[in-house]
Amino acid sequence: MPTPELDSFTARWEEFGRLERLVNHWWWRPGWSVGRSFYTWHLTFDDPTAAPLHELVGRLQEGLAGVEGLDLIPERWLHLTMQGLGFTDEVSDDDVEAITRAAAERLAAVSAFELTLGPIQADDEATGLLVRPWDAVNAVRDGIRSGIAEVWDEVPEHAEFHPHVSIAYSNADVLTGPLRERVAPLRDIEPVTVPIKGAQLIRLNRDNQMYEWETVAEVALGRG
């Protein structure tokens, strides 16, 4: 039966088939510079429960090895981007603490869940994994956004959201053909499932052409 997730997966592959070139994901977006970091909420995958994901990504990255224009993401930096707060030099410690408390109250009412990752998909800036179910991920993000709204008059970023987990970033303006040829057979590799029991507030930087972070707080799901 068609689902929004699978419809998106099919549409993205068709769109990727029409793309001629990759683009460099690492261009300096507004506000970013070397040495500057950013508070954001992510789901991260750096504990033993994420072993099935690490094994899948290892297989997929082996199939992508040597493709021009790709930076493969180390397993410790795999993540699902959720909701940004702002640059660390613009957000006070008091606001960080208040938002964390407010988010924790709301996420206590959101059940832990199983996240399915895969098959592989690609676009001009990143190669990654289909994420399911969107509803469960959106419930976590909505709880975080509600917590932010308790502290701030405006919540950063758009409410519209399409979850994804990247396994490689594009780093150059190169033709998409070689990447498409590598990805096509990898699409048959079976997805995996990992438990999601909490969300992480992290201090993120991109100084080394990779998203790297320190965890500021971890908020559990389903403790209400």
Coordinates of C-alpha atoms in Angstrom, one line a residue:
M1 CA 0.0 0.0 0.0
P2 CA 1.4 3.4 -0.9
T3 CA 2.5 5.6 2.0
P4 CA 3.8 9.2 2.1
E5 CA 7.3 7.8 2.9
L6 CA 7.4 5.4 0.0
D7 CA 5.8 8.0 -2.4
S8 CA 8.6 10.4 -1.4
F9 CA 11.2 7.6 -1.9
T10 CA 10.0 7.0 -5.5
A11 CA 9.7 10.6 -6.3
R12 CA 13.2 11.5 -5.1
W13 CA 14.7 8.7 -7.2
E14 CA 12.9 9.9 -10.3
E15 CA 14.1 13.4 -9.5
F16 CA 17.6 12.3 -9.0
G17 CA 17.5 10.5 -12.4
R18 CA 16.9 13.9 -14.0
L19 CA 19.7 15.7 -12.2
E20 CA 22.9 16.3 -14.2
R21 CA 25.3 17.4 -11.5
L22 CA 25.9 17.2 -7.7
V23 CA 26.5 20.4 -5.8
N24 CA 28.9 21.1 -2.9
H25 CA 27.0 20.7 0.4
W26 CA 29.8 22.5 2.2
W27 CA 29.3 26.0 1.0
W28 CA 29.2 28.5 3.8
R29 CA 25.6 29.1 4.7
P30 CA 24.6 32.5 6.2
G31 CA 26.0 33.0 9.6
W32 CA 28.4 30.0 9.5
S33 CA 32.2 30.4 9.8
V34 CA 35.1 28.5 11.0
G35 CA 35.0 28.2 14.8
R36 CA 31.3 29.0 15.1
S37 CA 28.9 26.4 16.5
F38 CA 25.2 25.9 16.6
Y39 CA 22.6 24.5 19.1
T40 CA 20.3 22.0 17.5
W41 CA 18.2 19.0 18.4
H42 CA 19.0 15.7 16.6
L43 CA 18.4 12.1 16.9
T44 CA 21.9 10.5 17.1
F45 CA 23.1 7.0 16.6
D46 CA 26.2 6.5 18.6
D47 CA 25.2 3.8 21.2
P48 CA 25.1 0.0 20.9
T49 CA 21.4 -0.1 20.0
A50 CA 22.4 1.5 16.7
A51 CA 24.5 -1.4 15.6
P52 CA 22.1 -2.6 12.9
L53 CA 22.3 0.9 11.4
H54 CA 26.1 1.0 11.6
E55 CA 26.3 -2.4 9.8
L56 CA 23.9 -1.2 7.0
V57 CA 25.8 2.0 6.5
G58 CA 29.1 0.1 6.4
R59 CA 27.8 -2.1 3.6
L60 CA 26.4 0.9 1.7
Q61 CA 29.5 3.0 2.1
E62 CA 31.6 0.1 0.8
G63 CA 29.5 0.2 -2.3
L64 CA 30.0 4.0 -2.6
A65 CA 33.7 4.0 -1.9
G66 CA 35.7 5.9 -4.5
V67 CA 32.8 7.8 -6.1
E68 CA 34.1 11.2 -7.0
G69 CA 32.5 14.1 -5.1
L70 CA 31.4 12.2 -1.9
D71 CA 32.4 12.6 1.7
L72 CA 31.3 9.4 3.6
I73 CA 30.0 10.1 7.1
P74 CA 31.7 8.2 9.9
E75 CA 29.2 6.1 12.0
R76 CA 29.8 8.3 15.1
W77 CA 28.4 11.3 13.2
L78 CA 25.3 9.7 11.8
H79 CA 22.2 11.7 12.7
L80 CA 18.7 12.7 12.0
T81 CA 18.4 16.5 11.9
M82 CA 15.4 17.6 14.0
Q83 CA 15.2 21.3 15.0
G84 CA 17.7 24.1 15.2
L85 CA 17.9 26.7 18.0
G86 CA 20.5 29.1 17.0
F87 CA 24.2 29.9 17.1
T88 CA 25.8 29.3 20.5
D89 CA 27.0 32.9 20.7
E90 CA 23.4 34.1 20.3
V91 CA 21.5 31.8 22.7
S92 CA 21.9 32.3 26.4
D93 CA 22.6 29.4 28.9
D94 CA 19.4 30.3 30.7
D95 CA 17.4 29.8 27.5
V96 CA 19.1 26.5 26.7
E97 CA 18.2 25.2 30.2
A98 CA 14.6 26.5 30.0
I99 CA 14.0 25.0 26.5
T100 CA 15.5 21.7 27.6
R101 CA 13.2 21.5 30.6
A102 CA 10.2 22.5 28.5
A103 CA 11.0 20.0 25.8
A104 CA 11.5 17.2 28.4
E105 CA 8.1 17.8 29.8
R106 CA 6.5 17.4 26.4
L107 CA 8.6 14.5 25.2
A108 CA 7.7 12.6 28.4
A109 CA 4.3 12.2 26.7
V110 CA 5.7 11.0 23.4
S111 CA 6.2 7.2 23.2
A112 CA 9.5 5.6 22.3
F113 CA 9.4 3.9 18.9
E114 CA 11.2 1.8 16.4
L115 CA 12.7 3.7 13.5
T116 CA 13.2 1.9 10.1
L117 CA 16.1 3.2 8.0
G118 CA 16.5 2.3 4.3
P119 CA 16.6 1.8 1.4
I120 CA 19.2 4.2 0.1
Q121 CA 18.3 7.3 -1.7
A122 CA 20.2 10.3 -3.2
D123 CA 19.9 13.9 -4.2
D124 CA 22.2 16.7 -5.3
E125 CA 23.7 17.4 -1.9
A126 CA 23.5 14.1 0.1
T127 CA 23.1 10.4 -0.2
G128 CA 21.1 8.9 2.6
L129 CA 18.4 6.6 3.9
L130 CA 14.6 6.6 3.8
V131 CA 13.2 7.1 7.3
R132 CA 10.0 5.6 8.6
P133 CA 7.6 6.3 10.2
W134 CA 7.4 10.0 9.7
D135 CA 4.5 10.4 12.1
A136 CA 6.6 9.2 15.0
V137 CA 9.6 11.4 14.2
N138 CA 7.3 14.4 13.7
A139 CA 5.7 13.8 17.1
V140 CA 9.2 14.2 18.7
R141 CA 9.9 17.3 16.7
D142 CA 6.5 18.8 17.5
G143 CA 7.2 18.3 21.2
I144 CA 10.6 20.0 20.9
R145 CA 9.0 22.9 19.0
S146 CA 6.3 23.2 21.6
G147 CA 8.9 23.4 24.3
I148 CA 10.8 26.2 22.4
A149 CA 7.5 28.1 22.0
E150 CA 7.1 28.1 25.8
V151 CA 10.4 30.1 26.1
W152 CA 10.5 32.1 22.9
D153 CA 7.9 34.1 21.0
E154 CA 9.0 32.6 17.7
V155 CA 10.2 29.1 16.9
P156 CA 13.1 28.9 14.4
E157 CA 12.8 27.0 11.2
H158 CA 9.7 25.9 9.2
A159 CA 7.1 23.6 10.7
E160 CA 7.2 21.5 7.5
F161 CA 9.7 18.7 7.9
H162 CA 10.9 15.6 5.9
P163 CA 13.0 13.3 8.1
H164 CA 16.2 11.8 6.6
V165 CA 19.5 10.3 7.7
S166 CA 22.5 11.0 5.4
I167 CA 25.4 8.6 4.9
A168 CA 27.4 10.8 2.5
Y169 CA 27.6 14.5 1.5
S170 CA 28.4 15.8 -1.9
N171 CA 31.6 17.9 -1.9
A172 CA 32.0 19.0 -5.6
D173 CA 30.2 20.0 -8.8
V174 CA 30.4 16.7 -10.6
L175 CA 28.2 14.6 -12.9
T176 CA 25.6 12.5 -11.1
G177 CA 26.0 9.5 -13.4
P178 CA 28.7 7.6 -11.5
L179 CA 26.9 8.0 -8.2
R180 CA 23.6 6.9 -9.8
E181 CA 25.2 3.8 -11.2
R182 CA 26.6 2.9 -7.7
V183 CA 23.3 3.6 -5.8
A184 CA 21.0 1.7 -8.2
P185 CA 22.0 -1.8 -7.1
L186 CA 22.3 -0.8 -3.4
R187 CA 18.6 0.1 -3.4
D188 CA 17.8 -3.6 -3.0
I189 CA 19.6 -3.9 0.4
E190 CA 17.0 -4.5 3.1
P191 CA 16.3 -1.7 5.7
V192 CA 17.1 -2.0 9.4
T193 CA 15.2 -1.0 12.5
V194 CA 16.6 0.7 15.6
P195 CA 15.0 1.9 18.8
I196 CA 14.5 5.6 19.4
K197 CA 14.3 6.3 23.2
G198 CA 15.2 10.0 23.3
A199 CA 16.4 13.2 21.5
Q200 CA 19.6 15.0 21.9
L201 CA 20.4 18.7 22.2
I202 CA 23.9 19.1 20.7
R203 CA 26.5 21.8 20.1
L204 CA 27.3 21.4 16.4
N205 CA 30.2 22.6 14.3
R206 CA 31.3 22.0 10.7
D207 CA 34.9 23.2 10.8
N208 CA 36.3 19.9 9.3
Q209 CA 33.9 19.5 6.4
M210 CA 31.8 17.2 8.5
Y211 CA 29.0 17.8 11.1
E212 CA 30.6 17.1 14.5
W213 CA 29.2 17.8 17.9
E214 CA 29.2 17.6 21.7
T215 CA 26.0 16.5 23.4
V216 CA 24.5 19.2 25.7
A217 CA 21.5 17.3 26.9
E218 CA 19.6 14.1 26.3
V219 CA 15.8 14.0 26.8
A220 CA 14.1 10.7 27.2
L221 CA 10.8 9.7 25.4
G222 CA 7.8 8.2 27.1
R223 CA 8.5 8.9 30.8
G224 CA 5.2 10.6 31.5

